Coordinates of C-alpha atoms in Angstrom, one line a residue:
M218 CA 66.2 93.9 96.7
L219 CA 68.8 94.9 99.3
S220 CA 71.7 93.3 97.4
M221 CA 70.5 95.0 94.2
A222 CA 70.5 98.4 95.9
V223 CA 74.0 97.9 97.0
F224 CA 75.7 96.2 94.0
L225 CA 74.0 98.1 91.1
P226 CA 76.6 101.0 91.5
L227 CA 79.4 98.5 91.4
I228 CA 78.1 97.1 88.2
G229 CA 78.0 100.6 86.8
S230 CA 81.6 101.2 87.9
I231 CA 82.8 98.0 86.2
L232 CA 81.0 98.7 83.0
S233 CA 82.2 102.3 82.8
G234 CA 85.7 101.5 83.8
L235 CA 86.4 98.3 81.9
F236 CA 84.3 98.6 78.8
P237 CA 84.2 102.3 77.8
K238 CA 84.7 101.5 74.1
F239 CA 81.7 99.0 74.2
L240 CA 79.4 101.6 75.9
G241 CA 80.5 104.5 73.9
K242 CA 80.8 108.2 74.8
K243 CA 77.2 108.5 76.0
G244 CA 77.0 105.1 77.6
V245 CA 80.0 105.6 80.0
V246 CA 78.1 108.5 81.7
W247 CA 74.5 107.4 81.4
V248 CA 74.8 103.7 82.3
P249 CA 76.4 104.2 85.7
S250 CA 74.0 107.2 86.4
I251 CA 70.9 105.1 85.5
L252 CA 72.1 102.1 87.6
C253 CA 72.6 104.6 90.5
V254 CA 69.1 105.9 90.0
F255 CA 67.7 102.3 90.1
S256 CA 69.7 101.8 93.3
F257 CA 67.9 104.9 94.7
I258 CA 64.5 103.6 93.7
I259 CA 65.1 100.3 95.4
S260 CA 66.5 102.0 98.4
T261 CA 63.3 104.0 98.7
F262 CA 61.3 100.9 99.0
L263 CA 63.8 99.5 101.5
F264 CA 63.6 102.7 103.5
H265 CA 59.8 102.4 103.7
D266 CA 60.1 98.8 104.8
A267 CA 62.6 99.8 107.5
I268 CA 60.5 102.6 109.0
S269 CA 57.5 100.2 108.8
G270 CA 59.3 98.0 111.3
E271 CA 61.0 95.5 109.0
S272 CA 64.5 94.5 110.1
Y273 CA 66.6 91.6 108.7
E274 CA 70.0 90.4 107.6
F275 CA 70.5 89.1 104.1
H276 CA 73.2 86.4 104.0
I277 CA 75.1 86.2 100.7
F278 CA 78.0 83.9 101.4
N279 CA 80.4 82.7 104.1
W280 CA 83.5 84.9 103.9
I281 CA 86.0 84.1 106.6
Q282 CA 85.8 80.7 108.5
S283 CA 88.2 79.4 111.0
S284 CA 88.2 77.7 114.4
S285 CA 88.2 81.0 116.2
I286 CA 86.2 83.4 113.9
N287 CA 83.3 83.1 111.4
I288 CA 82.5 86.1 109.2
S289 CA 79.7 86.0 106.6
W290 CA 79.2 88.5 103.9
S291 CA 75.7 89.8 104.7
L292 CA 73.7 93.0 104.5
K293 CA 71.7 94.5 107.3
L294 CA 68.5 96.4 107.0
D295 CA 67.2 98.3 109.9
V296 CA 66.0 101.9 110.4
L297 CA 69.5 103.4 110.5
S298 CA 70.8 101.5 107.5
G299 CA 67.6 102.2 105.6
I300 CA 67.9 106.0 106.1
M301 CA 71.5 105.9 105.1
L302 CA 70.9 103.8 102.0
F303 CA 68.1 106.3 101.0
I304 CA 70.4 109.4 101.6
V305 CA 73.5 108.1 100.0
S306 CA 71.8 106.6 96.9
L307 CA 69.6 109.8 96.4
V308 CA 72.3 112.3 96.7
S309 CA 74.7 110.2 94.7
S310 CA 72.2 109.8 91.9
I311 CA 71.6 113.5 91.7
I312 CA 75.4 114.1 91.6
H313 CA 75.8 111.5 88.9
I314 CA 73.2 113.3 86.8
Y315 CA 74.8 116.8 87.5
S316 CA 78.3 115.4 86.5
I317 CA 77.0 114.5 83.0
G318 CA 76.8 118.2 82.3
Y319 CA 79.7 119.3 84.4
M320 CA 82.3 116.8 83.1
S321 CA 80.9 116.9 79.5
H322 CA 84.2 118.2 78.0
D323 CA 86.6 116.2 80.2
P324 CA 88.5 113.5 78.3
G325 CA 88.4 111.2 81.4
Q326 CA 84.6 110.7 81.7
A327 CA 84.7 106.9 81.8
R328 CA 87.3 106.9 84.5
F329 CA 85.5 109.6 86.5
F330 CA 82.1 107.9 86.4
S331 CA 83.7 104.5 87.3
Y332 CA 85.3 106.1 90.3
L333 CA 82.1 107.9 91.3
S334 CA 80.0 104.7 91.1
L335 CA 82.7 102.8 93.0
F336 CA 82.6 105.5 95.7
T337 CA 78.8 105.1 96.0
F338 CA 79.1 101.3 96.2
S339 CA 81.7 101.5 98.9
M340 CA 79.6 103.8 101.1
L341 CA 76.5 101.6 100.5
I342 CA 78.6 98.6 101.7
L343 CA 79.7 100.6 104.7
V344 CA 76.2 101.5 105.9
S345 CA 74.6 98.1 105.2
S346 CA 77.3 95.9 106.7
S347 CA 76.3 93.5 109.5
N348 CA 79.8 93.2 111.0
F349 CA 82.9 95.3 111.6
V350 CA 85.0 93.5 109.0
Q351 CA 82.6 94.4 106.3
L352 CA 82.3 97.9 107.6
F353 CA 86.1 98.2 107.4
L354 CA 86.1 97.0 103.8
G355 CA 83.6 99.8 102.9
W356 CA 85.5 102.3 105.1
E357 CA 88.7 101.6 103.2
G358 CA 86.8 101.6 99.9
V359 CA 85.6 105.2 100.4
G360 CA 89.1 106.2 101.4
L361 CA 90.6 104.7 98.2
C362 CA 87.9 106.3 96.0
S363 CA 88.5 109.7 97.7
Y364 CA 92.1 109.4 96.8
L365 CA 91.3 108.5 93.2
L366 CA 88.8 111.3 92.8
I367 CA 90.6 114.1 94.6
G368 CA 93.6 113.3 92.4
F369 CA 91.4 112.8 89.3
W370 CA 93.2 115.6 87.4
Y371 CA 96.5 113.9 88.1
K372 CA 98.5 116.3 85.8
K373 CA 98.0 119.0 88.5
N374 CA 100.6 118.7 91.3
E375 CA 98.1 120.4 93.7
A376 CA 95.6 117.6 93.0
N377 CA 98.2 114.9 93.5
N378 CA 99.5 116.4 96.8
A379 CA 95.9 116.8 98.0
A380 CA 95.0 113.2 97.2
I381 CA 98.2 111.9 99.0
K382 CA 97.4 114.1 102.0
A383 CA 93.9 112.9 102.3
F384 CA 95.0 109.3 102.0
I385 CA 97.8 109.6 104.7
V386 CA 95.7 111.6 107.2
N387 CA 92.9 109.1 107.0
R388 CA 95.4 106.3 107.6
I389 CA 96.2 107.8 110.9
G390 CA 92.5 107.6 111.8
D391 CA 92.2 104.2 110.3
L392 CA 94.9 102.9 112.8
G393 CA 92.5 103.9 115.6
L394 CA 89.6 102.0 113.9
I395 CA 91.7 98.9 113.4
L396 CA 92.8 98.9 117.1
G397 CA 89.2 99.4 118.1
I398 CA 88.0 96.5 116.0
C399 CA 90.8 94.3 117.4
A400 CA 89.8 95.3 120.9
I401 CA 86.2 94.4 120.1
Y402 CA 87.3 91.0 118.9
K403 CA 89.5 90.4 122.0
T404 CA 86.7 91.4 124.3
F405 CA 83.6 90.0 122.8
G406 CA 85.2 87.1 120.6
S407 CA 83.0 88.2 117.7
L408 CA 82.8 91.1 115.2
V409 CA 79.1 90.6 114.3
Y410 CA 77.0 93.7 115.3
S411 CA 74.2 91.7 116.8
E412 CA 76.4 89.7 119.1
V413 CA 78.7 92.6 120.2
F414 CA 75.9 95.0 120.9
F415 CA 73.7 92.5 122.7
R416 CA 76.5 91.8 125.2
A417 CA 77.9 95.4 125.5
Y418 CA 76.2 96.2 128.8
S419 CA 77.7 93.2 130.5
F420 CA 81.2 94.5 129.8
A421 CA 80.5 98.0 131.2
P422 CA 82.3 97.2 134.5
V423 CA 85.2 95.2 132.9
D424 CA 88.7 96.7 133.0
I425 CA 91.7 96.0 131.0
L426 CA 95.3 96.6 132.2
I427 CA 97.4 99.0 130.1
L428 CA 100.9 99.7 131.5
G429 CA 99.6 98.4 134.8
Q430 CA 96.6 100.8 134.9
P431 CA 93.0 99.5 134.8
I432 CA 91.1 101.1 132.0
P433 CA 87.4 100.3 131.2
V434 CA 87.4 98.3 128.1
L435 CA 84.4 99.9 126.6
E436 CA 86.1 103.3 127.1
L437 CA 89.1 102.1 125.2
I438 CA 87.0 100.7 122.4
G439 CA 85.1 103.9 122.3
F440 CA 88.2 106.1 122.1
M441 CA 89.7 103.9 119.4
L442 CA 86.7 103.9 117.2
F443 CA 86.2 107.6 117.5
I444 CA 89.8 108.3 116.4
G445 CA 88.9 106.4 113.2
A446 CA 85.8 108.6 113.0
M447 CA 87.8 111.8 113.5
G448 CA 90.0 111.0 110.5
K449 CA 87.2 110.1 108.2
S450 CA 85.0 113.0 109.3
A451 CA 87.8 115.6 109.5
Q452 CA 87.5 116.5 113.1
L453 CA 89.9 118.9 114.9
G454 CA 93.4 117.6 114.5
L455 CA 92.7 115.3 111.6
H456 CA 90.9 118.0 109.6
T457 CA 93.7 119.3 107.4
W458 CA 92.9 117.1 104.4
L459 CA 89.4 118.3 103.9
A460 CA 89.9 121.8 102.4
D461 CA 92.8 120.5 100.2
A462 CA 90.3 117.9 98.8
M463 CA 88.7 120.7 96.9
E464 CA 91.4 120.1 94.2
G465 CA 89.1 117.5 92.8
P466 CA 86.1 118.2 90.5
T467 CA 83.2 119.9 92.2
P468 CA 80.9 116.9 91.9
V469 CA 83.5 114.9 93.9
S470 CA 83.5 117.6 96.6
A471 CA 79.7 117.4 96.8
L472 CA 79.7 113.6 97.1
I473 CA 82.5 113.5 99.7
H474 CA 80.9 116.3 101.8
A475 CA 77.2 115.5 101.5
A476 CA 76.6 111.7 101.3
T477 CA 79.9 109.7 101.5
M478 CA 83.2 109.8 103.2
V479 CA 82.8 112.4 105.9
T480 CA 79.4 111.1 107.1
A481 CA 80.9 107.6 107.7
G482 CA 82.4 108.7 110.9
V483 CA 79.1 110.0 112.3
F484 CA 77.4 106.7 111.1
L485 CA 80.1 104.7 112.9
V486 CA 79.4 106.4 116.3
V487 CA 75.7 106.2 115.9
R488 CA 75.9 102.5 114.9
C489 CA 78.1 101.8 118.0
S490 CA 75.7 103.6 120.4
P491 CA 75.2 100.4 122.4
I492 CA 78.9 100.6 123.2
Y493 CA 79.1 104.4 123.8
E494 CA 76.1 104.4 126.1
Y495 CA 78.1 102.6 128.7
T496 CA 81.0 105.0 128.6
T497 CA 81.5 108.3 130.2
Y498 CA 84.9 109.7 129.1
A499 CA 84.5 108.5 125.4
L500 CA 81.2 110.4 125.1
G501 CA 82.7 113.5 126.8
F502 CA 85.7 113.4 124.4
I503 CA 83.2 113.2 121.4
T504 CA 81.2 116.1 122.8
I505 CA 84.2 118.5 123.3
I506 CA 85.9 117.5 120.0
G507 CA 82.7 118.1 118.1
A508 CA 82.0 121.4 119.7
L509 CA 85.6 122.6 119.2
T510 CA 85.6 121.5 115.7
A511 CA 82.3 123.4 115.0
I512 CA 83.6 126.7 116.1
F513 CA 87.2 126.2 114.9
A514 CA 86.2 125.4 111.3
A515 CA 83.6 128.2 111.2
S516 CA 86.1 130.7 112.5
I517 CA 88.3 129.8 109.5
A518 CA 85.5 129.9 106.9
I519 CA 84.8 133.6 107.6
T520 CA 88.0 134.8 106.0
Q521 CA 88.5 132.3 103.2
N522 CA 88.1 133.5 99.6
D523 CA 87.8 130.3 97.6
I524 CA 84.2 129.4 97.4
K525 CA 84.7 125.7 97.6
K526 CA 86.9 126.0 100.6
I527 CA 84.5 128.1 102.4
I528 CA 81.8 125.4 101.9
A529 CA 84.4 122.7 102.8
Y530 CA 85.1 124.3 106.2
S531 CA 81.4 124.7 106.7
T532 CA 81.1 120.8 106.3
C533 CA 83.8 120.4 108.9
S534 CA 81.9 122.7 111.2
Q535 CA 78.5 121.1 110.7
L536 CA 80.1 117.6 111.3
G537 CA 81.1 119.0 114.7
Y538 CA 77.4 119.7 115.4
M539 CA 76.6 116.0 114.6
F540 CA 79.4 114.7 116.8
F541 CA 78.5 116.8 119.9
A542 CA 74.9 115.7 119.4
C543 CA 76.1 112.1 119.6
G544 CA 78.3 113.0 122.6
V545 CA 75.2 114.1 124.6
S546 CA 73.4 110.9 123.4
A547 CA 71.2 112.7 120.9
Y548 CA 72.2 110.2 118.2
S549 CA 68.9 110.6 116.4
A550 CA 69.5 114.3 116.2
G551 CA 72.9 113.8 114.7
I552 CA 71.5 111.6 112.0
F553 CA 68.6 114.1 111.4
H554 CA 71.2 116.8 110.9
L555 CA 73.3 114.4 108.7
M556 CA 70.2 114.0 106.5
T557 CA 69.3 117.7 106.2
H558 CA 73.0 118.6 105.7
A559 CA 73.3 116.2 102.8
F560 CA 70.7 118.1 100.8
F561 CA 71.7 121.6 101.5
K562 CA 75.5 121.0 101.4
A563 CA 75.2 119.1 98.1
L564 CA 73.1 122.0 96.9
L565 CA 75.7 124.5 97.9
F566 CA 78.5 122.5 96.2
L567 CA 76.6 122.1 93.0
G568 CA 75.6 125.7 93.1
A569 CA 79.1 126.7 93.5
G570 CA 80.0 124.3 90.6
S571 CA 77.5 126.1 88.4
V572 CA 79.2 129.5 89.2
I573 CA 82.7 128.0 88.6
H574 CA 81.4 126.4 85.3
A575 CA 80.1 129.7 84.2
L576 CA 83.1 131.9 85.2
S577 CA 86.1 129.5 85.4
E578 CA 86.8 131.3 88.7
Q579 CA 86.7 130.2 92.4
N580 CA 87.7 133.4 94.2
I581 CA 84.6 135.2 95.5
K582 CA 86.4 138.5 95.5
N583 CA 86.6 138.4 91.8
M584 CA 82.8 137.8 91.4
G585 CA 79.8 139.9 92.1
G586 CA 76.5 140.8 90.5
L587 CA 75.8 137.4 89.2
S588 CA 72.2 137.2 90.2
K589 CA 71.2 138.8 86.8
H590 CA 73.3 136.3 84.8
L591 CA 72.7 133.2 86.8
P592 CA 69.2 133.7 88.4
F593 CA 68.4 130.0 88.9
T594 CA 71.7 129.3 90.6
C595 CA 71.3 132.5 92.7
I596 CA 67.9 131.3 94.0
A597 CA 69.3 127.8 94.7
M598 CA 72.3 129.3 96.6
W599 CA 69.9 131.4 98.6
I600 CA 67.9 128.4 99.6
G601 CA 71.1 126.4 100.5
C602 CA 72.5 129.3 102.6
L603 CA 69.2 129.9 104.4
A604 CA 69.1 126.1 105.3
L605 CA 72.8 126.2 106.4
A606 CA 72.2 129.3 108.5
G607 CA 69.3 127.6 110.2
I608 CA 66.6 130.0 109.2
P609 CA 63.0 128.7 109.5
P610 CA 61.3 126.9 107.8
F611 CA 64.4 125.6 106.0
A612 CA 65.8 122.1 106.7
G613 CA 68.8 123.3 108.8
F614 CA 66.6 125.1 111.2
F615 CA 64.9 121.9 112.5
S616 CA 68.0 119.7 112.8
K617 CA 70.5 122.3 114.1
D618 CA 68.1 123.6 116.7
I619 CA 67.3 120.2 118.1
I620 CA 71.0 119.6 118.5
L621 CA 71.5 122.8 120.5
E622 CA 68.4 122.0 122.6
A623 CA 69.7 118.6 123.3
A624 CA 73.0 120.0 124.5
W625 CA 71.2 122.5 126.7
S626 CA 69.0 119.6 128.1
S627 CA 72.0 117.4 129.0
H628 CA 72.6 119.4 132.1
T629 CA 76.3 118.5 132.0
L630 CA 79.4 120.8 131.9
L631 CA 80.4 119.5 128.5
G632 CA 77.0 119.8 127.3
S633 CA 76.6 123.4 128.3
I634 CA 80.0 124.2 126.8
S635 CA 79.0 122.6 123.5
F636 CA 75.7 124.6 123.6
Y637 CA 77.4 127.9 123.9
L638 CA 80.1 127.1 121.4
G639 CA 77.3 125.9 119.1
I640 CA 75.5 129.2 119.5
V641 CA 78.7 131.2 118.5
T642 CA 79.1 128.8 115.6
A643 CA 75.6 129.5 114.4
F644 CA 76.4 133.2 114.3
L645 CA 79.7 132.6 112.3
T646 CA 77.8 130.1 110.0
A647 CA 75.2 132.6 109.1
F648 CA 77.9 135.2 108.5
Y649 CA 80.1 133.3 106.2
S650 CA 77.3 131.7 104.2
W651 CA 75.8 135.1 103.4
R652 CA 79.2 136.5 102.8
I653 CA 79.2 134.1 99.8
I654 CA 75.7 135.2 98.7
F655 CA 76.4 139.0 98.8
L656 CA 79.9 138.9 97.3
V657 CA 79.0 136.4 94.5
F658 CA 75.6 137.5 93.5
H659 CA 74.6 140.9 94.8
V660 CA 77.6 143.3 95.2
S661 CA 78.1 145.4 92.2
T662 CA 81.2 144.7 90.0
K663 CA 83.1 146.1 87.0
N664 CA 83.6 142.6 85.7
N665 CA 82.4 142.0 82.1
Y666 CA 80.0 139.0 82.2
E667 CA 79.3 139.1 78.5
G668 CA 78.6 135.5 77.4
V669 CA 78.0 134.2 80.9
R670 CA 74.9 132.1 81.0
E671 CA 73.2 129.4 83.1
S672 CA 74.5 125.9 83.3
P673 CA 72.9 123.2 81.0
M674 CA 69.7 121.4 82.2
T675 CA 71.6 118.3 83.3
M676 CA 73.2 120.6 86.0
L677 CA 70.1 122.8 86.8
V678 CA 67.7 119.9 87.3
P679 CA 69.8 118.2 90.1
I680 CA 70.2 121.7 91.7
G681 CA 66.4 122.1 91.6
L682 CA 65.8 118.7 93.2
L683 CA 68.3 119.4 96.0
S684 CA 66.6 122.8 96.6
F685 CA 63.4 120.9 97.4
G686 CA 65.3 118.7 99.8
A687 CA 66.9 121.8 101.5
I688 CA 63.5 123.1 102.1
F689 CA 61.4 120.1 103.0
S690 CA 63.7 117.5 104.5
G691 CA 63.5 119.2 107.9
W692 CA 59.7 118.9 108.0
L693 CA 59.7 115.3 106.7
G694 CA 62.4 114.2 109.1
L695 CA 60.8 115.4 112.4
D696 CA 59.8 111.8 113.2
L697 CA 63.6 111.0 113.6
V698 CA 63.7 113.0 116.8
D699 CA 60.2 112.5 118.0
T700 CA 60.7 110.8 121.4
T701 CA 56.9 109.9 121.6
K702 CA 57.4 107.4 118.8
D703 CA 59.5 104.3 118.7
F704 CA 60.9 105.3 115.4
W705 CA 64.4 103.8 115.7
V706 CA 63.2 100.5 117.2
D707 CA 66.6 98.8 118.1
S708 CA 68.8 100.7 115.6
I709 CA 70.0 103.2 118.3
T710 CA 70.5 102.5 122.0
V711 CA 70.0 105.3 124.6
I712 CA 69.9 104.3 128.2
A713 CA 67.5 106.0 130.5
R714 CA 69.9 108.5 132.2
H715 CA 71.1 109.7 128.8
G716 CA 67.6 110.6 127.3
T717 CA 68.4 114.3 126.6
L718 CA 66.0 114.5 123.7
Q719 CA 63.1 113.7 126.0
Y720 CA 63.8 117.0 127.9
T721 CA 64.0 119.2 124.9
H722 CA 60.2 119.8 125.2
H723 CA 61.0 121.8 128.5
V724 CA 63.6 124.0 127.1
P725 CA 62.8 127.7 127.7
L726 CA 61.4 129.7 124.8
L727 CA 64.3 132.1 124.8
I728 CA 66.8 129.1 124.3
K729 CA 64.6 127.8 121.5
L730 CA 64.6 131.2 119.7
L731 CA 68.2 132.1 120.4
P732 CA 69.7 130.2 117.5
T733 CA 67.4 131.9 115.0
I734 CA 68.1 135.3 116.5
I735 CA 71.8 134.7 116.4
A736 CA 71.6 133.5 112.8
V737 CA 69.6 136.6 111.6
S738 CA 72.2 138.7 113.4
G739 CA 75.0 137.0 111.4
I740 CA 73.2 137.6 108.1
A741 CA 72.6 141.2 109.1
L742 CA 76.2 141.8 109.9
A743 CA 77.2 140.3 106.6
W744 CA 74.9 142.7 104.8
I745 CA 76.2 145.7 106.7
I746 CA 79.9 144.8 106.1
Y747 CA 79.7 143.7 102.5
V748 CA 76.7 145.5 101.0
K749 CA 75.8 148.6 103.0
F750 CA 79.3 149.7 104.1
P751 CA 81.8 147.6 102.0
K752 CA 84.8 149.5 103.4
L753 CA 84.1 148.0 106.8
A754 CA 85.6 144.7 105.6
T755 CA 89.0 146.3 105.1
I756 CA 88.8 148.3 108.3
F757 CA 87.9 145.2 110.4
S758 CA 90.7 143.2 108.7
I759 CA 93.2 145.9 109.8
K760 CA 91.8 146.7 113.3
L761 CA 91.6 142.9 114.0
R762 CA 94.7 142.0 112.2
L763 CA 95.9 139.3 114.5
L764 CA 92.6 137.5 114.5
Y765 CA 92.2 137.9 110.7
V766 CA 95.7 136.5 110.1
I767 CA 95.1 133.5 112.5
S768 CA 91.9 132.7 110.7
Y769 CA 93.1 133.3 107.2
N770 CA 96.1 131.1 107.8
K771 CA 93.9 128.4 109.3
Y772 CA 95.6 128.5 112.6
W773 CA 98.9 127.4 110.9
F774 CA 97.9 123.7 111.4
D775 CA 99.5 122.8 108.2
E776 CA 102.7 124.6 108.9
I777 CA 102.9 123.3 112.4
Y778 CA 102.4 119.7 111.2
E779 CA 105.0 120.3 108.4
K780 CA 107.6 121.7 110.8
Y781 CA 107.2 119.5 113.9
I782 CA 105.9 116.3 112.5
C783 CA 106.6 115.9 108.7
D784 CA 110.1 117.5 108.6
P785 CA 111.4 115.5 111.6
I786 CA 110.0 112.3 110.1
K787 CA 111.6 113.1 106.8
S788 CA 115.0 113.9 108.5
L789 CA 114.8 110.6 110.4
G790 CA 113.9 108.8 107.2
K791 CA 116.9 110.4 105.4
F792 CA 119.2 109.5 108.3
L793 CA 118.2 105.9 108.4
W794 CA 118.5 105.7 104.6
E795 CA 122.0 107.2 104.5
K796 CA 123.4 105.5 107.7
G797 CA 121.4 102.4 107.9
D798 CA 120.3 101.4 104.4
I799 CA 123.4 102.6 102.4
Q800 CA 126.2 102.3 104.9
I801 CA 125.1 99.2 106.7
I802 CA 122.5 97.1 104.9
D803 CA 123.8 97.9 101.3
K804 CA 127.5 97.9 102.4
F805 CA 127.4 94.5 104.1
G806 CA 124.5 93.1 102.3
P807 CA 123.8 93.2 98.5
D808 CA 126.6 95.7 97.7
G809 CA 129.1 93.9 100.0
I810 CA 128.4 90.5 98.6
S811 CA 128.4 91.7 95.0
N812 CA 131.8 93.6 95.6
F813 CA 133.3 90.5 97.1
C814 CA 132.2 88.3 94.2
I815 CA 133.5 90.9 91.7
N816 CA 136.9 91.1 93.5
F817 CA 137.2 87.4 93.8
A818 CA 136.2 86.8 90.2
S819 CA 138.7 89.5 89.0
R820 CA 141.5 87.8 90.9
L821 CA 140.5 84.4 89.7
R822 CA 140.4 85.7 86.1
K823 CA 144.1 86.4 86.1
L824 CA 144.6 82.6 86.1
Q825 CA 143.2 82.7 82.5
S826 CA 146.2 84.4 81.0
G827 CA 146.0 82.9 77.5
Y828 CA 149.7 81.8 77.5
V829 CA 150.4 78.1 76.8
Y830 CA 153.4 77.9 79.2
H831 CA 151.3 79.2 82.1
Y832 CA 148.8 76.4 81.6
A833 CA 151.7 73.8 81.2
F834 CA 153.3 75.0 84.5
S835 CA 149.9 74.7 86.2
M836 CA 149.4 71.2 84.9
F837 CA 152.9 70.2 86.0
F838 CA 152.4 71.7 89.4
G839 CA 149.1 70.0 89.8
L840 CA 150.7 66.7 88.7
I841 CA 153.4 67.1 91.3
I842 CA 150.9 67.7 94.0
F843 CA 148.9 64.6 92.9
I844 CA 151.9 62.3 92.9
S845 CA 153.1 63.6 96.2
W846 CA 149.7 63.0 97.8
H847 CA 149.6 59.3 96.6
F848 CA 153.2 58.8 97.7
L849 CA 152.4 60.1 101.2
V850 CA 149.5 57.8 101.4
F851 CA 151.6 54.8 100.2
L852 CA 154.0 55.6 103.1
G853 CA 151.2 55.7 105.6
V854 CA 151.6 59.3 106.5
Y855 CA 148.0 60.0 105.6

């Protein structure tokens, strides 16, 4: 069953990609979608087995065998992989069905659904892997598929540039992951999870010399692995690709942000909790990067006008919550938020897609009053934004609050910093999410919406299903963070001194209520600025001009990278090309050899003049040399 759940999307990808004429116009969209739904059904049973205590590895075949390393292709089922299989297959199935309506008029449907199913397969491989090599294969698979899907509309230069940017930025993070995997093999002599994690504690006191300085080997491994996670999950510094990825079709944005790609980094950190639990600086680094990313991305989202980019920066911010949860050893809270976030973020993207599908417009300033024309989409977006803002009883309330409570309970400096940054982020999150609601659906407008109607049922049904998830997944997932139950069994390791979730029951009532109070305040401020007194938005943008410009320009990260990293590298490349490649390698290499041969041949060619007396003279001269040689030999000179 486990292999079927993983490989069914791959079969759908192959059929849709290689046999579109055989499947027909309807087959290329329905076959991969149905196979993905079957994968979800099987994953549901596997999830039930996993939370019932069943854990095993399913061996498929021996993959790499040598005297020093043995890697088998096998799939791992435990509580963590069971939850991830369930989330990925469910959200992916819903997005597949949504895409049937959204991409109905696109001529590249077969290619799109092939890529989409391959994306799902790669993520399923990643989360079900039993060793780091197989995880890396899935890791690179989702990176490749993101490149293909972001650049799906390849005739648009913006899409091509965004795809290349995502691919290159992720390669930077992937270098860290590769170095981390190499360090794991060097340290443990194995890349199999069970062998590495079982022995991790014994290497806690072991140091490795780097430039003559002793560095704890687990700290080094932890840092390297997290650099990989930073790239894939768009954390501060390696985040610049995420907003540009919105150039792809909206279902792609939903899949990348909700179930695949960006969640891979969080999964990696949680899967490697047996390593991270014996580190101090690596966990601290994860905590502060997560907290800074959360507030950084939220501060950008409040001034953006592209509806998809606002939601994209929201994803970046929410991933920051997940990471600083992991940084304070609340791994289960991080996965809990990953689960609830998958539902309400996919809902927001698909809801935004419904708006874009109806208007062919993405700028929220060019919208307004759509609640009358798109009532179902409006209700769904309300639900998604309530969940994102963390308003009870919606899903985001449960998962985000437990993260903040865990940070408060950590009783560490970085934990306290992340708590307060998380509180400010909660305010900004509520503000920008309801800025979308008010500007898109409720502010009056002079736009003529004649002919604007709801999306087809193939789009509305998936939106409705995700709405239920955004409401109830928080209630249903409370067992994930219940410390009185051994829910995770051996999937997650938390040593005794890091048990922050156990102390969340003793958090003061004010601290428990504070995130909700802050979120309601953010919504109220958005209503005051954009509904009650709409001129305030212009006034604030003028009075707080510096802050507004910084936020609107995304802190100029792209410009800084372009000027101080990309341009110098391009200049260096041009210099090496002109001075090294052309003037040295080409001049003395291929070009030099070819020029010598041409010159030599041209001189030699002059001997072939075509005149008989020239040839006769040459023959006579040669004969004289021949006779002279033999005469000298006869005389004994030679």
